[in-house]
Tab-separated table of C-alpha atoms in Angstrom:
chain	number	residue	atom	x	y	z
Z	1	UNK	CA	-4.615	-13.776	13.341
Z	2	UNK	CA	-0.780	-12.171	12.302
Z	3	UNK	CA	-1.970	-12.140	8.726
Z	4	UNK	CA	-5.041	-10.563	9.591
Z	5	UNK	CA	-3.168	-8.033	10.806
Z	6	UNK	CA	-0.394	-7.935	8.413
Z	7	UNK	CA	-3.812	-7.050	6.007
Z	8	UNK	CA	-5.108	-4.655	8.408
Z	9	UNK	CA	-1.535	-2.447	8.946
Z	10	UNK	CA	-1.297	-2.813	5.031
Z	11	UNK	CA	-5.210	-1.354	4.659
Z	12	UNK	CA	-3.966	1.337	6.979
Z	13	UNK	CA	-0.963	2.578	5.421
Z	14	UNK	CA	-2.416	2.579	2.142
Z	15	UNK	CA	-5.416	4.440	4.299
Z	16	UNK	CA	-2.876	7.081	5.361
Z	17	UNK	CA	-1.500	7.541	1.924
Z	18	UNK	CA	-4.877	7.987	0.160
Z	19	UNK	CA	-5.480	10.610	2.835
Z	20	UNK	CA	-2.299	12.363	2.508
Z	21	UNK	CA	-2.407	12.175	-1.213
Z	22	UNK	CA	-6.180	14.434	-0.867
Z	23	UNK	CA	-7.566	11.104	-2.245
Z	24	UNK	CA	-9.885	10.470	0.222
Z	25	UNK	CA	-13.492	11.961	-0.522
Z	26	UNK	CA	-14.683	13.405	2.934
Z	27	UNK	CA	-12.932	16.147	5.002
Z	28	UNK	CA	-11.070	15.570	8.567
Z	29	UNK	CA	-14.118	17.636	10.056
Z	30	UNK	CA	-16.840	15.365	7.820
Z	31	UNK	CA	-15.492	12.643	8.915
Z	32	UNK	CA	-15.781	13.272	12.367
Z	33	UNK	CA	-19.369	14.533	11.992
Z	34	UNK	CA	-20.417	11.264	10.112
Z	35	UNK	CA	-18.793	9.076	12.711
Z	36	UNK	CA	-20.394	10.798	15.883
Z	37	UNK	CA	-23.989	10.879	13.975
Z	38	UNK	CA	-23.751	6.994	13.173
Z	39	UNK	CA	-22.386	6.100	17.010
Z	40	UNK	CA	-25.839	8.035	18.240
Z	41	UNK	CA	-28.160	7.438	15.585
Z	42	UNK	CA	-30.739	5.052	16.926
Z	43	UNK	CA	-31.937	1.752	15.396
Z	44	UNK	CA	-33.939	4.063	12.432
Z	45	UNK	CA	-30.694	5.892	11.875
Z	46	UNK	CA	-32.346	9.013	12.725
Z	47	UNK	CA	-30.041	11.450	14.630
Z	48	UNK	CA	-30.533	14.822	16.383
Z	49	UNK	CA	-27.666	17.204	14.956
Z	50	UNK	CA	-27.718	18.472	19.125
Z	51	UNK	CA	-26.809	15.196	20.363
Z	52	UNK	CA	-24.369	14.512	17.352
Z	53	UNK	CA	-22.614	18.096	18.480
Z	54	UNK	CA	-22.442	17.013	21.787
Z	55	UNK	CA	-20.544	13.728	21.249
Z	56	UNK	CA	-16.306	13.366	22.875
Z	57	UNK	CA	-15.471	13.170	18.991
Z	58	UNK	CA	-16.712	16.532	18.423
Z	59	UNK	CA	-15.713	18.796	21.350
Z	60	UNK	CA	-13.090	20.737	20.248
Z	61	UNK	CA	-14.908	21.422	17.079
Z	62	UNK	CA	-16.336	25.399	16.311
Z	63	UNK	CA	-20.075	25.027	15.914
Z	64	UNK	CA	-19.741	26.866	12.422
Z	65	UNK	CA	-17.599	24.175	11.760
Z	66	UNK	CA	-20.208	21.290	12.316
Z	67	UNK	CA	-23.059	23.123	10.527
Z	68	UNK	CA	-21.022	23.632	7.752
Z	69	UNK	CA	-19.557	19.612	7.777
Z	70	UNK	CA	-23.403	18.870	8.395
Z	71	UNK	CA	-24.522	20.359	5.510
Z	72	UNK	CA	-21.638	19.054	3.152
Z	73	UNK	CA	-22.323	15.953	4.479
Z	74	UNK	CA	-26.170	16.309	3.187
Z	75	UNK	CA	-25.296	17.981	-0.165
Z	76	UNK	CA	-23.303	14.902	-0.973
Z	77	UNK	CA	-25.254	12.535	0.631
Z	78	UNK	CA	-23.968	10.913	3.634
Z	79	UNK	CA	-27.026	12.220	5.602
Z	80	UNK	CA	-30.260	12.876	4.535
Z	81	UNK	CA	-32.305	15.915	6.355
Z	82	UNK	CA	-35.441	14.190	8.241
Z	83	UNK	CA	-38.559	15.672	8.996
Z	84	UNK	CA	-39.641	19.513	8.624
Z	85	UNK	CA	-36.647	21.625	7.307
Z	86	UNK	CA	-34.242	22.901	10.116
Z	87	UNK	CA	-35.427	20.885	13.149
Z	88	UNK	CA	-32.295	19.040	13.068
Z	89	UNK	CA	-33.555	15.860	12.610
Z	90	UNK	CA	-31.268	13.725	9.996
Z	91	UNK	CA	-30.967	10.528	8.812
Z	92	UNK	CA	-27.695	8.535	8.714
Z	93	UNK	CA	-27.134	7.204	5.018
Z	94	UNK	CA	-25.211	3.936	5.117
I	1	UNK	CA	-0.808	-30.248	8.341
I	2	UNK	CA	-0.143	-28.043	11.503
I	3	UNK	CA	-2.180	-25.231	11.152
I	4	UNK	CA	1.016	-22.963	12.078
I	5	UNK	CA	2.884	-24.494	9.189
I	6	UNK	CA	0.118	-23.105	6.900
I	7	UNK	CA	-0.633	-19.515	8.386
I	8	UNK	CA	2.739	-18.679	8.911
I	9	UNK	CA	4.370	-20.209	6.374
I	10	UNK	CA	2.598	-21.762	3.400
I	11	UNK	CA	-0.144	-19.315	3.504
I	12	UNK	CA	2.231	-15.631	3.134
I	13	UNK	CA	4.585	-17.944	0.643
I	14	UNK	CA	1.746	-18.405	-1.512
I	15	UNK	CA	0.410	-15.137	-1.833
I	16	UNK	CA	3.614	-13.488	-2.052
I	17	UNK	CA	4.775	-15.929	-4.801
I	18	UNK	CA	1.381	-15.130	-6.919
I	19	UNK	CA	1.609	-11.319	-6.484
I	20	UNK	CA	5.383	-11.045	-7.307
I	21	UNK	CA	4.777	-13.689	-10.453
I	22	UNK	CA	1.426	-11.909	-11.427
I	23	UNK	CA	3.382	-8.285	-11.033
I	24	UNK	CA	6.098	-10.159	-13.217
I	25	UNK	CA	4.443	-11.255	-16.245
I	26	UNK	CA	2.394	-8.201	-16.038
I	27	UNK	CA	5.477	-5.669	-16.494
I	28	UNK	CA	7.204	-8.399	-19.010
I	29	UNK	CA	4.117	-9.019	-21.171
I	30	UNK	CA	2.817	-6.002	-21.407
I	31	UNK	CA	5.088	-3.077	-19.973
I	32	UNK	CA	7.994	-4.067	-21.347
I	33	UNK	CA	6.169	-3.971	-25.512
I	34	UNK	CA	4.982	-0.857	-24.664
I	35	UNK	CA	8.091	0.946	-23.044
I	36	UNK	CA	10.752	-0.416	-26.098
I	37	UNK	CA	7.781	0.947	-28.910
I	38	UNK	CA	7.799	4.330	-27.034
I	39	UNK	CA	11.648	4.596	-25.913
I	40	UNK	CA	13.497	1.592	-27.564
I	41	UNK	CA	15.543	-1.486	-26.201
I	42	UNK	CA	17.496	-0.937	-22.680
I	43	UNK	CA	20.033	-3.758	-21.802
I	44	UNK	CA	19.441	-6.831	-19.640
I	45	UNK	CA	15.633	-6.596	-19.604
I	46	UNK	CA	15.620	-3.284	-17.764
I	47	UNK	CA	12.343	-1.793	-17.004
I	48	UNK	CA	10.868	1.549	-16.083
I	49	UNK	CA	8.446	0.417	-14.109
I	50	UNK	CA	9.453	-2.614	-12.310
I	51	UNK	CA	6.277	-3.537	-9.830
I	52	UNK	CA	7.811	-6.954	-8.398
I	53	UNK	CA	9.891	-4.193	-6.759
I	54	UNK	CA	6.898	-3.052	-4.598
I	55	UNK	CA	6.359	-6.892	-3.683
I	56	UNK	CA	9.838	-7.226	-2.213
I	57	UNK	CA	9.549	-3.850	-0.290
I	58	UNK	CA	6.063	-4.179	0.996
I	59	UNK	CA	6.782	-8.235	2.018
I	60	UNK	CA	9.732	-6.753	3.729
I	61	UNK	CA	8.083	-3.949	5.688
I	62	UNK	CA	5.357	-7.137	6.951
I	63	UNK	CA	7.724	-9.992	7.424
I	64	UNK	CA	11.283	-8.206	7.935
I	65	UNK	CA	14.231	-10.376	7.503
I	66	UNK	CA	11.795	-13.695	6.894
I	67	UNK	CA	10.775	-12.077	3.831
I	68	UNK	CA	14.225	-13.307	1.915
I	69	UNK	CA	12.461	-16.674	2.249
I	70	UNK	CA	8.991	-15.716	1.082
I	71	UNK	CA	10.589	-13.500	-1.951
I	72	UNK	CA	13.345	-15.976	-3.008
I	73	UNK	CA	11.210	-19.114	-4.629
I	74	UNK	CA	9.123	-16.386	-6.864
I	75	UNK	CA	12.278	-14.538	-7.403
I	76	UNK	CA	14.298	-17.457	-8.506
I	77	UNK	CA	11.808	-18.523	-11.433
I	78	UNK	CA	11.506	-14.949	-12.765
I	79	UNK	CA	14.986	-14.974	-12.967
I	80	UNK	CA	15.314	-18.796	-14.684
I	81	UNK	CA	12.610	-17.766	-17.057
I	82	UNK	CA	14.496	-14.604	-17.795
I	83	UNK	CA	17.520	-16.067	-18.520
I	84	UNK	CA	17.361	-19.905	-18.244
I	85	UNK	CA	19.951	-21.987	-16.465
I	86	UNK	CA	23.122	-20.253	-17.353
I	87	UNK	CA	21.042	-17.848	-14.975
I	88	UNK	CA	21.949	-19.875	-12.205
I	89	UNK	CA	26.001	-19.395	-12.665
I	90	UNK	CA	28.051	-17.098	-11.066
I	91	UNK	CA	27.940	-14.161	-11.646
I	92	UNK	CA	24.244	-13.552	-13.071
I	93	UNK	CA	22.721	-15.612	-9.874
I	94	UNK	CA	24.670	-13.086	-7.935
I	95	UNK	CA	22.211	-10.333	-9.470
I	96	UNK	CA	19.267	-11.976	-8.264
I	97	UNK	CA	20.813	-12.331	-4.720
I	98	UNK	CA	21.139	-8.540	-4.543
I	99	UNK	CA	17.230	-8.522	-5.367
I	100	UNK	CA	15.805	-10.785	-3.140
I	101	UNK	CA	17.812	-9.233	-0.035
I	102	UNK	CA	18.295	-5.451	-0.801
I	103	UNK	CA	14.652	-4.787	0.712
I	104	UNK	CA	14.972	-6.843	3.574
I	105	UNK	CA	18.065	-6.080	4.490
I	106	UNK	CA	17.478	-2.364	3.875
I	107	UNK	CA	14.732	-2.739	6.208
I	108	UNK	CA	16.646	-4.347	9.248
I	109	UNK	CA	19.954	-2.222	9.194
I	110	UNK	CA	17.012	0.625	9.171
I	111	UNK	CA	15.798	-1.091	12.077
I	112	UNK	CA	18.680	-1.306	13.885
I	113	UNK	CA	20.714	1.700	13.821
I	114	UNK	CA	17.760	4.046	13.033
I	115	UNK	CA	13.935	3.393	13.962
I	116	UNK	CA	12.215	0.320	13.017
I	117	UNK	CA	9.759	0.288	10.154
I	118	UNK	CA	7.721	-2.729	10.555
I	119	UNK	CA	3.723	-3.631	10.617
I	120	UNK	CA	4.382	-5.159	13.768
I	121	UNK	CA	6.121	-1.900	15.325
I	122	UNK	CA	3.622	0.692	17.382
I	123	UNK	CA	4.825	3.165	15.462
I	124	UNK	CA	4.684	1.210	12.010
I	125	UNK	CA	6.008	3.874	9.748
I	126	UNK	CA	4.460	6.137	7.060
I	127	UNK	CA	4.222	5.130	3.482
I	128	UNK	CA	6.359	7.708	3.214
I	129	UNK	CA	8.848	6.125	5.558
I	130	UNK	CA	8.394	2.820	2.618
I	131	UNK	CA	8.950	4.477	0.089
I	132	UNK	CA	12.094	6.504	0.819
I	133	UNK	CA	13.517	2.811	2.083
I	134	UNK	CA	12.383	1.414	-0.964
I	135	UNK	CA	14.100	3.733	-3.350
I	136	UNK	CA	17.080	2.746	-1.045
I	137	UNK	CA	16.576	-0.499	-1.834
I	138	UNK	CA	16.680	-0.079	-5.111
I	139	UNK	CA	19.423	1.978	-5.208
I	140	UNK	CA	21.496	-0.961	-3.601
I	141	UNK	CA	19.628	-3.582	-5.891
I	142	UNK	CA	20.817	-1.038	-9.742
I	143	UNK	CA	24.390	-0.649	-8.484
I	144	UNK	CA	23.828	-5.010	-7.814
I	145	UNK	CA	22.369	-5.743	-11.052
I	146	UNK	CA	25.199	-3.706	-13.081
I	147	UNK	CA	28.134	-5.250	-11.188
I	148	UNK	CA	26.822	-9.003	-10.982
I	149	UNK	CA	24.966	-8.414	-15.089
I	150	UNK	CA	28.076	-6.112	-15.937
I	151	UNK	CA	24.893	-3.700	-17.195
I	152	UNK	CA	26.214	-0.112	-18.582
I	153	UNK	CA	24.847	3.039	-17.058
I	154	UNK	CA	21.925	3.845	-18.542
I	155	UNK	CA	20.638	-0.116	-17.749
I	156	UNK	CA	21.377	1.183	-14.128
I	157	UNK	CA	19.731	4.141	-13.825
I	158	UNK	CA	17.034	2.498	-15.750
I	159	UNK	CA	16.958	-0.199	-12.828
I	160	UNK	CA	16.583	2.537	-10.202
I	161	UNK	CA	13.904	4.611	-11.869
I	162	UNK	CA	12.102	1.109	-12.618
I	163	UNK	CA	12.030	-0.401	-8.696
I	164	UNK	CA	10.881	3.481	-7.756
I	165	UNK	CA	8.466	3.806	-10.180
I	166	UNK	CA	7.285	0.239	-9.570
I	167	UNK	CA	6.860	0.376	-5.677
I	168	UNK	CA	4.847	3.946	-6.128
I	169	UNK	CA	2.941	2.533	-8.563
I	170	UNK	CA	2.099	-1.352	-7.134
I	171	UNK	CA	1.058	1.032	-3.830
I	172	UNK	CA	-1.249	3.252	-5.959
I	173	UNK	CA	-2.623	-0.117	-7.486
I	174	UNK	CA	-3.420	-1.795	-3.662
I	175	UNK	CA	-4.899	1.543	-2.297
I	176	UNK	CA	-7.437	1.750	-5.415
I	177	UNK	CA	-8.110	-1.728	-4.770
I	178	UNK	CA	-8.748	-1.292	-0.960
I	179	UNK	CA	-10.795	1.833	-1.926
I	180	UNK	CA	-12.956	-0.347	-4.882
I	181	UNK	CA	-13.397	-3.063	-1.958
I	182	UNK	CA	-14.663	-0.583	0.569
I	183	UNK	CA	-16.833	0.691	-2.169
I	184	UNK	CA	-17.954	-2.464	-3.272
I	185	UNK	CA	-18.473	-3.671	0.441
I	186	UNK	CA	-20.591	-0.599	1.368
């Protein structure tokens, strides 16, 4: 169990530095987007982009904010859009 | 055999002893050709980018003072095969002394008269944090290696830019590697 989490602090520092360093690929804000839409998104990973604003991770984001983390996250593929174009229906990618 | 004896001990020796050894023969096999072709021959096998140097650091930010023990078998055969047994005499063992402790050491007096910097802390410390008590490490480890090798100058300076460069770089290495895996896993 301590080496696990020897690994784990390790994974995490390096974690912070890739950040830091702009290394990582998604944004703070698309990150938090992707997160809240795969803790709702239901056994189909389908997600409502209503409920996904709604969730604790996302309240102190502005709402041009999410639309505009929404749709980064579709142009690069983290969600798809579902269903007839602006209904807000999405589908998680995983 | 106690399955204590093995996770604590046996288990961190290991892997420490492979990664320092690997890092080893990777900077002497194939760093080392490449960095006399480009900038010629330093003294006493100094390097410019040192990576066993980011083994010592990082084993000392996750095992603090215990990681004299888990650095010193791995340490001791680089420096045998470096220089053989007359290795072992005072005062070249003296150089690989300084080695195997500066990090840990570093790392504790840190600890104690400053803020901690350890995994096991809440606050664990930035890689930031690792770095700039690396490069003090290996500030403590040149000025070491010149007084216990009797190195000149340049050999020491080439020291210190060779543990930096080594711990930034063997950091760069393990965070593509944890990226590759979480790509690989996804």
């Amino acid at each position: 169990m301590k080496d696990r989490s020897r690994v784990a602090a390790l994974r995490n520092m390096l974690r912070e530095m890739e950040v830091d360093l702009g290394l990582e690929t998604l944004s703070q804000h698309q990150r938090d987007v992707y997160y809240a839409a795969c803790l709702v998104a239901d056994e189909y990973h389908a997600v409502q982009s209503d409920k996904v604003r709604q969730h604790p991770l996302l309240s102190d984001m502005a709402r041009p904010t999410f639309y505009r983390a929404l749709s980064e996250l579709v142009a690069r593929g983290f969600l798809q859009a579902d269903g007839i174009r602006k209904d807000g229906r999405y589908r998680v990618k995983t | 055999m106690d399955k204590a004896i093995i996770s604590d001990g046996l288990l961190p020796l290991t892997i420490v002893s492979a990664t320092f050894l690997a890092s080893f023969f990777l900077v002497f096999w194939l760093f080392l050709p490449l960095q006399e072709a480009i900038f010629g021959h330093f003294g006493s096998f100094a390097i410019l980018v040192f990576l066993p140097h980011g083994v010592r650091v990082l084993t000392a930010w996750l095992f603090g003072l215990r990681a004299i023990i888990l650095i010193a078998p791995a340490s001791l055969a680089s420096h045998g095969y470096l220089f053989g047994l007359s290795g072992f005499s005072w005062p070249m063992i003296g150089g690989c002394i300084v080695g195997i402790i500066c990090a840990p050491i570093i790392f504790y007096l840190y600890g104690k008269f400053f803020s901690e910097v350890s995994y096991a802390h809440v606050d664990a410390g930035s890689w930031l944090q690792i770095i700039g008590l690396g490069c003090i490490a290996s500030i403590v480890n040149g000025f070491g290696s010149s007084l216990f090798y009797g190195t000149d100058i340049q050999s020491t300076f080439a020291y210190l830019l060779g543990d930096t460069l080594g711990l930034i770089l063997s950091m760069v290495i393990l965070m593509l590697s944890f990226r590759l895996l979480r790509y690989t896993q996804a």
